């Protein structure tokens, strides 16, 4: 099991930051390994994640929002499938928003458990240097919120 976290001050209101993160479908814009996050329910309480792995193999899982405090915090966790054939990746994440008026302190934290079996290599590649990936993603988020982002 591993975990990473990064905190960054963003010149944008907390509610604007929260609204960007809430559906989780924007995550691929800041995490290049994440191909897509698709809602599985109308309120996007459950999402399906598709992430690039090595040798062109994707890793996929479903996640459910487990904590939702508008303007303050969003947390999600992968849904365990409890089958022998399951390639479920055990992950959890949270984004916390500290409202400072015109700016917001944003903290992204991720936790992951690399399984054995067929997806172990793909997941190990996915989570290679996770601290750097989270730091880059949060910097990209900051650029989006502050309107300073250039094409990637």
PDB file of N, CA and C in Angstrom, residues 2-78:
ATOM      1  N   UNK A   2       0.526   2.202  -0.806  1.00  0.00           N
ATOM      2  CA  UNK A   2       1.262   3.446  -0.854  1.00  0.00           C
ATOM      3  C   UNK A   2       0.307   4.620  -0.775  1.00  0.00           C
ATOM      4  N   UNK A   3       0.841   5.773  -0.465  1.00  0.00           N
ATOM      5  CA  UNK A   3       0.009   6.967  -0.446  1.00  0.00           C
ATOM      6  C   UNK A   3       0.865   8.190  -0.746  1.00  0.00           C
ATOM      7  N   UNK A   4       0.230   9.185  -1.328  1.00  0.00           N
ATOM      8  CA  UNK A   4       0.889  10.440  -1.647  1.00  0.00           C
ATOM      9  C   UNK A   4      -0.092  11.577  -1.383  1.00  0.00           C
ATOM     10  N   UNK A   5       0.454  12.763  -1.162  1.00  0.00           N
ATOM     11  CA  UNK A   5      -0.378  13.950  -0.981  1.00  0.00           C
ATOM     12  C   UNK A   5       0.421  15.173  -1.394  1.00  0.00           C
ATOM     13  N   UNK A   6      -0.300  16.183  -1.846  1.00  0.00           N
ATOM     14  CA  UNK A   6       0.343  17.447  -2.199  1.00  0.00           C
ATOM     15  C   UNK A   6      -0.663  18.572  -1.967  1.00  0.00           C
ATOM     16  N   UNK A   7      -0.161  19.703  -1.483  1.00  0.00           N
ATOM     17  CA  UNK A   7      -0.977  20.869  -1.161  1.00  0.00           C
ATOM     18  C   UNK A   7      -0.457  22.058  -1.953  1.00  0.00           C
ATOM     19  N   UNK A   8      -1.378  22.847  -2.496  1.00  0.00           N
ATOM     20  CA  UNK A   8      -0.996  23.989  -3.324  1.00  0.00           C
ATOM     21  C   UNK A   8      -2.046  25.083  -3.176  1.00  0.00           C
ATOM     22  N   UNK A   9      -1.617  26.319  -3.159  1.00  0.00           N
ATOM     23  CA  UNK A   9      -2.534  27.460  -3.095  1.00  0.00           C
ATOM     24  C   UNK A   9      -2.917  27.858  -4.524  1.00  0.00           C
ATOM     25  N   UNK A  10      -4.227  28.024  -4.748  1.00  0.00           N
ATOM     26  CA  UNK A  10      -4.758  28.350  -6.071  1.00  0.00           C
ATOM     27  C   UNK A  10      -5.526  29.663  -5.971  1.00  0.00           C
ATOM     28  N   UNK A  11      -5.275  30.577  -6.884  1.00  0.00           N
ATOM     29  CA  UNK A  11      -5.998  31.858  -6.899  1.00  0.00           C
ATOM     30  C   UNK A  11      -7.356  31.673  -7.574  1.00  0.00           C
ATOM     31  N   UNK A  12      -8.270  31.039  -6.835  1.00  0.00           N
ATOM     32  CA  UNK A  12      -9.644  30.826  -7.296  1.00  0.00           C
ATOM     33  C   UNK A  12     -10.477  30.502  -6.062  1.00  0.00           C
ATOM     34  N   UNK A  13     -11.762  30.841  -6.093  1.00  0.00           N
ATOM     35  CA  UNK A  13     -12.622  30.541  -4.948  1.00  0.00           C
ATOM     36  C   UNK A  13     -12.777  29.025  -4.739  1.00  0.00           C
ATOM     37  N   UNK A  14     -12.981  28.641  -3.488  1.00  0.00           N
ATOM     38  CA  UNK A  14     -13.117  27.223  -3.146  1.00  0.00           C
ATOM     39  C   UNK A  14     -14.266  26.564  -3.905  1.00  0.00           C
ATOM     40  N   UNK A  15     -15.388  27.254  -4.043  1.00  0.00           N
ATOM     41  CA  UNK A  15     -16.553  26.659  -4.720  1.00  0.00           C
ATOM     42  C   UNK A  15     -16.237  26.365  -6.192  1.00  0.00           C
ATOM     43  N   UNK A  16     -15.495  27.253  -6.848  1.00  0.00           N
ATOM     44  CA  UNK A  16     -15.110  27.026  -8.248  1.00  0.00           C
ATOM     45  C   UNK A  16     -14.195  25.798  -8.348  1.00  0.00           C
ATOM     46  N   UNK A  17     -13.253  25.694  -7.420  1.00  0.00           N
ATOM     47  CA  UNK A  17     -12.348  24.536  -7.409  1.00  0.00           C
ATOM     48  C   UNK A  17     -13.135  23.250  -7.174  1.00  0.00           C
ATOM     49  N   UNK A  18     -14.037  23.281  -6.210  1.00  0.00           N
ATOM     50  CA  UNK A  18     -14.862  22.117  -5.895  1.00  0.00           C
ATOM     51  C   UNK A  18     -15.692  21.699  -7.113  1.00  0.00           C
ATOM     52  N   UNK A  19     -16.333  22.667  -7.769  1.00  0.00           N
ATOM     53  CA  UNK A  19     -17.191  22.354  -8.921  1.00  0.00           C
ATOM     54  C   UNK A  19     -16.396  21.681 -10.049  1.00  0.00           C
ATOM     55  N   UNK A  20     -15.155  22.063 -10.229  1.00  0.00           N
ATOM     56  CA  UNK A  20     -14.327  21.431 -11.262  1.00  0.00           C
ATOM     57  C   UNK A  20     -14.067  19.971 -10.904  1.00  0.00           C
ATOM     58  N   UNK A  21     -13.751  19.706  -9.651  1.00  0.00           N
ATOM     59  CA  UNK A  21     -13.413  18.347  -9.217  1.00  0.00           C
ATOM     60  C   UNK A  21     -14.630  17.445  -9.053  1.00  0.00           C
ATOM     61  N   UNK A  22     -15.779  17.961  -8.650  1.00  0.00           N
ATOM     62  CA  UNK A  22     -16.901  17.157  -8.180  1.00  0.00           C
ATOM     63  C   UNK A  22     -17.313  15.999  -9.089  1.00  0.00           C
ATOM     64  N   UNK A  23     -17.442  16.168 -10.382  1.00  0.00           N
ATOM     65  CA  UNK A  23     -17.867  14.998 -11.169  1.00  0.00           C
ATOM     66  C   UNK A  23     -16.746  13.978 -11.383  1.00  0.00           C
ATOM     67  N   UNK A  24     -15.514  14.344 -11.083  1.00  0.00           N
ATOM     68  CA  UNK A  24     -14.303  13.538 -11.282  1.00  0.00           C
ATOM     69  C   UNK A  24     -13.978  13.308 -12.753  1.00  0.00           C
ATOM     70  N   UNK A  25     -14.860  13.699 -13.654  1.00  0.00           N
ATOM     71  CA  UNK A  25     -14.650  13.459 -15.083  1.00  0.00           C
ATOM     72  C   UNK A  25     -13.564  14.353 -15.683  1.00  0.00           C
ATOM     73  N   UNK A  26     -13.138  15.394 -14.968  1.00  0.00           N
ATOM     74  CA  UNK A  26     -12.072  16.269 -15.454  1.00  0.00           C
ATOM     75  C   UNK A  26     -10.678  15.736 -15.124  1.00  0.00           C
ATOM     76  N   UNK A  27     -10.594  14.702 -14.291  1.00  0.00           N
ATOM     77  CA  UNK A  27      -9.300  14.183 -13.845  1.00  0.00           C
ATOM     78  C   UNK A  27      -8.347  13.893 -15.006  1.00  0.00           C
ATOM     79  N   UNK A  28      -8.817  13.347 -16.152  1.00  0.00           N
ATOM     80  CA  UNK A  28      -7.886  13.096 -17.265  1.00  0.00           C
ATOM     81  C   UNK A  28      -7.204  14.358 -17.804  1.00  0.00           C
ATOM     82  N   UNK A  29      -7.781  15.527 -17.565  1.00  0.00           N
ATOM     83  CA  UNK A  29      -7.172  16.778 -18.034  1.00  0.00           C
ATOM     84  C   UNK A  29      -5.865  17.091 -17.297  1.00  0.00           C
ATOM     85  N   UNK A  30      -5.708  16.546 -16.094  1.00  0.00           N
ATOM     86  CA  UNK A  30      -4.514  16.874 -15.312  1.00  0.00           C
ATOM     87  C   UNK A  30      -3.640  15.662 -15.001  1.00  0.00           C
ATOM     88  N   UNK A  31      -4.180  14.459 -15.162  1.00  0.00           N
ATOM     89  CA  UNK A  31      -3.399  13.230 -14.976  1.00  0.00           C
ATOM     90  C   UNK A  31      -3.290  12.535 -16.330  1.00  0.00           C
ATOM     91  N   UNK A  32      -2.162  12.662 -17.032  1.00  0.00           N
ATOM     92  CA  UNK A  32      -2.032  12.112 -18.378  1.00  0.00           C
ATOM     93  C   UNK A  32      -2.269  10.600 -18.480  1.00  0.00           C
ATOM     94  N   UNK A  33      -1.994   9.838 -17.429  1.00  0.00           N
ATOM     95  CA  UNK A  33      -2.209   8.392 -17.483  1.00  0.00           C
ATOM     96  C   UNK A  33      -3.684   8.012 -17.458  1.00  0.00           C
ATOM     97  N   UNK A  34      -4.532   8.912 -16.970  1.00  0.00           N
ATOM     98  CA  UNK A  34      -5.961   8.626 -16.879  1.00  0.00           C
ATOM     99  C   UNK A  34      -6.598   8.963 -18.223  1.00  0.00           C
ATOM    100  N   UNK A  35      -7.069   7.927 -18.916  1.00  0.00           N
ATOM    101  CA  UNK A  35      -7.695   8.151 -20.228  1.00  0.00           C
ATOM    102  C   UNK A  35      -9.080   8.758 -20.095  1.00  0.00           C
ATOM    103  N   UNK A  36      -9.874   8.192 -19.171  1.00  0.00           N
ATOM    104  CA  UNK A  36     -11.220   8.738 -18.976  1.00  0.00           C
ATOM    105  C   UNK A  36     -11.793   8.305 -17.625  1.00  0.00           C
ATOM    106  N   UNK A  37     -12.698   9.135 -17.148  1.00  0.00           N
ATOM    107  CA  UNK A  37     -13.497   8.849 -15.963  1.00  0.00           C
ATOM    108  C   UNK A  37     -14.935   9.122 -16.383  1.00  0.00           C
ATOM    109  N   UNK A  38     -15.745   8.071 -16.388  1.00  0.00           N
ATOM    110  CA  UNK A  38     -17.115   8.180 -16.884  1.00  0.00           C
ATOM    111  C   UNK A  38     -18.103   7.961 -15.749  1.00  0.00           C
ATOM    112  N   UNK A  39     -19.150   8.800 -15.695  1.00  0.00           N
ATOM    113  CA  UNK A  39     -20.163   8.601 -14.653  1.00  0.00           C
ATOM    114  C   UNK A  39     -20.939   7.310 -14.895  1.00  0.00           C
ATOM    115  N   UNK A  40     -21.224   6.574 -13.814  1.00  0.00           N
ATOM    116  CA  UNK A  40     -22.042   5.355 -13.876  1.00  0.00           C
ATOM    117  C   UNK A  40     -23.432   5.613 -13.321  1.00  0.00           C
ATOM    118  N   UNK A  41     -23.620   6.802 -12.736  1.00  0.00           N
ATOM    119  CA  UNK A  41     -24.923   7.154 -12.175  1.00  0.00           C
ATOM    120  C   UNK A  41     -25.203   8.616 -12.507  1.00  0.00           C
ATOM    121  N   UNK A  42     -26.463   9.003 -12.430  1.00  0.00           N
ATOM    122  CA  UNK A  42     -26.867  10.355 -12.819  1.00  0.00           C
ATOM    123  C   UNK A  42     -26.144  11.433 -12.024  1.00  0.00           C
ATOM    124  N   UNK A  43     -25.926  11.218 -10.739  1.00  0.00           N
ATOM    125  CA  UNK A  43     -25.263  12.218  -9.906  1.00  0.00           C
ATOM    126  C   UNK A  43     -23.754  12.023  -9.887  1.00  0.00           C
ATOM    127  N   UNK A  44     -23.242  11.089 -10.684  1.00  0.00           N
ATOM    128  CA  UNK A  44     -21.808  10.773 -10.749  1.00  0.00           C
ATOM    129  C   UNK A  44     -21.277  10.312  -9.391  1.00  0.00           C
ATOM    130  N   UNK A  45     -22.151   9.662  -8.599  1.00  0.00           N
ATOM    131  CA  UNK A  45     -21.698   9.088  -7.325  1.00  0.00           C
ATOM    132  C   UNK A  45     -20.754   7.918  -7.591  1.00  0.00           C
ATOM    133  N   UNK A  46     -20.993   7.204  -8.701  1.00  0.00           N
ATOM    134  CA  UNK A  46     -20.153   6.084  -9.108  1.00  0.00           C
ATOM    135  C   UNK A  46     -19.566   6.407 -10.476  1.00  0.00           C
ATOM    136  N   UNK A  47     -18.268   6.152 -10.632  1.00  0.00           N
ATOM    137  CA  UNK A  47     -17.583   6.435 -11.891  1.00  0.00           C
ATOM    138  C   UNK A  47     -16.763   5.228 -12.318  1.00  0.00           C
ATOM    139  N   UNK A  48     -16.520   5.143 -13.621  1.00  0.00           N
ATOM    140  CA  UNK A  48     -15.676   4.090 -14.195  1.00  0.00           C
ATOM    141  C   UNK A  48     -14.397   4.754 -14.675  1.00  0.00           C
ATOM    142  N   UNK A  49     -13.252   4.233 -14.207  1.00  0.00           N
ATOM    143  CA  UNK A  49     -11.938   4.794 -14.526  1.00  0.00           C
ATOM    144  C   UNK A  49     -11.213   3.893 -15.515  1.00  0.00           C
ATOM    145  N   UNK A  50     -10.586   4.497 -16.533  1.00  0.00           N
ATOM    146  CA  UNK A  50      -9.754   3.786 -17.496  1.00  0.00           C
ATOM    147  C   UNK A  50      -8.401   4.490 -17.525  1.00  0.00           C
ATOM    148  N   UNK A  51      -7.349   3.718 -17.211  1.00  0.00           N
ATOM    149  CA  UNK A  51      -6.015   4.282 -17.075  1.00  0.00           C
ATOM    150  C   UNK A  51      -5.052   3.504 -17.958  1.00  0.00           C
ATOM    151  N   UNK A  52      -4.131   4.222 -18.604  1.00  0.00           N
ATOM    152  CA  UNK A  52      -3.138   3.594 -19.474  1.00  0.00           C
ATOM    153  C   UNK A  52      -2.139   2.801 -18.648  1.00  0.00           C
ATOM    154  N   UNK A  53      -1.867   1.587 -19.104  1.00  0.00           N
ATOM    155  CA  UNK A  53      -0.848   0.745 -18.489  1.00  0.00           C
ATOM    156  C   UNK A  53       0.245   0.457 -19.500  1.00  0.00           C
ATOM    157  N   UNK A  54       1.180  -0.404 -19.168  1.00  0.00           N
ATOM    158  CA  UNK A  54       2.273  -0.727 -20.085  1.00  0.00           C
ATOM    159  C   UNK A  54       1.797  -1.583 -21.251  1.00  0.00           C
ATOM    160  N   UNK A  55       2.542  -1.550 -22.323  1.00  0.00           N
ATOM    161  CA  UNK A  55       2.281  -2.373 -23.512  1.00  0.00           C
ATOM    162  C   UNK A  55       0.860  -2.174 -24.041  1.00  0.00           C
ATOM    163  N   UNK A  56       0.336  -0.971 -23.894  1.00  0.00           N
ATOM    164  CA  UNK A  56      -0.981  -0.659 -24.443  1.00  0.00           C
ATOM    165  C   UNK A  56      -2.151  -1.283 -23.710  1.00  0.00           C
ATOM    166  N   UNK A  57      -1.905  -1.888 -22.555  1.00  0.00           N
ATOM    167  CA  UNK A  57      -2.992  -2.488 -21.789  1.00  0.00           C
ATOM    168  C   UNK A  57      -3.553  -1.470 -20.812  1.00  0.00           C
ATOM    169  N   UNK A  58      -4.887  -1.383 -20.789  1.00  0.00           N
ATOM    170  CA  UNK A  58      -5.541  -0.465 -19.873  1.00  0.00           C
ATOM    171  C   UNK A  58      -5.855  -1.164 -18.561  1.00  0.00           C
ATOM    172  N   UNK A  59      -5.927  -0.385 -17.508  1.00  0.00           N
ATOM    173  CA  UNK A  59      -6.377  -0.851 -16.206  1.00  0.00           C
ATOM    174  C   UNK A  59      -7.677  -0.111 -15.933  1.00  0.00           C
ATOM    175  N   UNK A  60      -8.710  -0.834 -15.506  1.00  0.00           N
ATOM    176  CA  UNK A  60     -10.020  -0.223 -15.299  1.00  0.00           C
ATOM    177  C   UNK A  60     -10.574  -0.608 -13.936  1.00  0.00           C
ATOM    178  N   UNK A  61     -11.364   0.303 -13.358  1.00  0.00           N
ATOM    179  CA  UNK A  61     -12.067   0.014 -12.118  1.00  0.00           C
ATOM    180  C   UNK A  61     -13.196   1.010 -11.941  1.00  0.00           C
ATOM    181  N   UNK A  62     -14.099   0.689 -11.042  1.00  0.00           N
ATOM    182  CA  UNK A  62     -15.176   1.596 -10.670  1.00  0.00           C
ATOM    183  C   UNK A  62     -14.859   2.177  -9.304  1.00  0.00           C
ATOM    184  N   UNK A  63     -15.318   3.393  -9.085  1.00  0.00           N
ATOM    185  CA  UNK A  63     -15.114   4.061  -7.802  1.00  0.00           C
ATOM    186  C   UNK A  63     -16.411   4.745  -7.389  1.00  0.00           C
ATOM    187  N   UNK A  64     -16.564   4.899  -6.100  1.00  0.00           N
ATOM    188  CA  UNK A  64     -17.754   5.556  -5.550  1.00  0.00           C
ATOM    189  C   UNK A  64     -17.320   6.725  -4.667  1.00  0.00           C
ATOM    190  N   UNK A  65     -18.040   7.837  -4.770  1.00  0.00           N
ATOM    191  CA  UNK A  65     -17.781   8.963  -3.883  1.00  0.00           C
ATOM    192  C   UNK A  65     -18.267   8.573  -2.495  1.00  0.00           C
ATOM    193  N   UNK A  66     -17.375   8.675  -1.526  1.00  0.00           N
ATOM    194  CA  UNK A  66     -17.694   8.260  -0.159  1.00  0.00           C
ATOM    195  C   UNK A  66     -17.826   9.449   0.793  1.00  0.00           C
ATOM    196  N   UNK A  67     -17.408  10.610   0.342  1.00  0.00           N
ATOM    197  CA  UNK A  67     -17.540  11.823   1.156  1.00  0.00           C
ATOM    198  C   UNK A  67     -17.685  13.003   0.212  1.00  0.00           C
ATOM    199  N   UNK A  68     -18.678  13.827   0.460  1.00  0.00           N
ATOM    200  CA  UNK A  68     -18.934  14.971  -0.412  1.00  0.00           C
ATOM    201  C   UNK A  68     -19.424  16.139   0.438  1.00  0.00           C
ATOM    202  N   UNK A  69     -18.528  17.081   0.681  1.00  0.00           N
ATOM    203  CA  UNK A  69     -18.856  18.294   1.424  1.00  0.00           C
ATOM    204  C   UNK A  69     -18.665  19.455   0.466  1.00  0.00           C
ATOM    205  N   UNK A  70     -19.748  19.944  -0.150  1.00  0.00           N
ATOM    206  CA  UNK A  70     -19.627  20.998  -1.153  1.00  0.00           C
ATOM    207  C   UNK A  70     -18.733  22.156  -0.704  1.00  0.00           C
ATOM    208  N   UNK A  71     -17.777  22.482  -1.575  1.00  0.00           N
ATOM    209  CA  UNK A  71     -16.847  23.564  -1.313  1.00  0.00           C
ATOM    210  C   UNK A  71     -15.732  23.230  -0.334  1.00  0.00           C
ATOM    211  N   UNK A  72     -15.755  22.006   0.238  1.00  0.00           N
ATOM    212  CA  UNK A  72     -14.759  21.652   1.250  1.00  0.00           C
ATOM    213  C   UNK A  72     -13.974  20.382   0.958  1.00  0.00           C
ATOM    214  N   UNK A  73     -14.662  19.317   0.500  1.00  0.00           N
ATOM    215  CA  UNK A  73     -13.961  18.046   0.321  1.00  0.00           C
ATOM    216  C   UNK A  73     -14.761  17.081  -0.546  1.00  0.00           C
ATOM    217  N   UNK A  74     -14.016  16.294  -1.338  1.00  0.00           N
ATOM    218  CA  UNK A  74     -14.568  15.179  -2.109  1.00  0.00           C
ATOM    219  C   UNK A  74     -13.627  14.003  -1.872  1.00  0.00           C
ATOM    220  N   UNK A  75     -14.184  12.847  -1.580  1.00  0.00           N
ATOM    221  CA  UNK A  75     -13.363  11.647  -1.413  1.00  0.00           C
ATOM    222  C   UNK A  75     -14.037  10.491  -2.141  1.00  0.00           C
ATOM    223  N   UNK A  76     -13.227   9.625  -2.735  1.00  0.00           N
ATOM    224  CA  UNK A  76     -13.743   8.477  -3.470  1.00  0.00           C
ATOM    225  C   UNK A  76     -12.904   7.253  -3.151  1.00  0.00           C
ATOM    226  N   UNK A  77     -13.480   6.094  -3.459  1.00  0.00           N
ATOM    227  CA  UNK A  77     -12.803   4.828  -3.181  1.00  0.00           C
ATOM    228  C   UNK A  77     -13.221   3.827  -4.240  1.00  0.00           C
ATOM    229  N   UNK A  78     -12.271   3.000  -4.678  1.00  0.00           N
ATOM    230  CA  UNK A  78     -12.615   1.974  -5.662  1.00  0.00           C
ATOM    231  C   UNK A  78     -13.577   0.976  -5.033  1.00  0.00           C
TER     232      UNK A  78
END
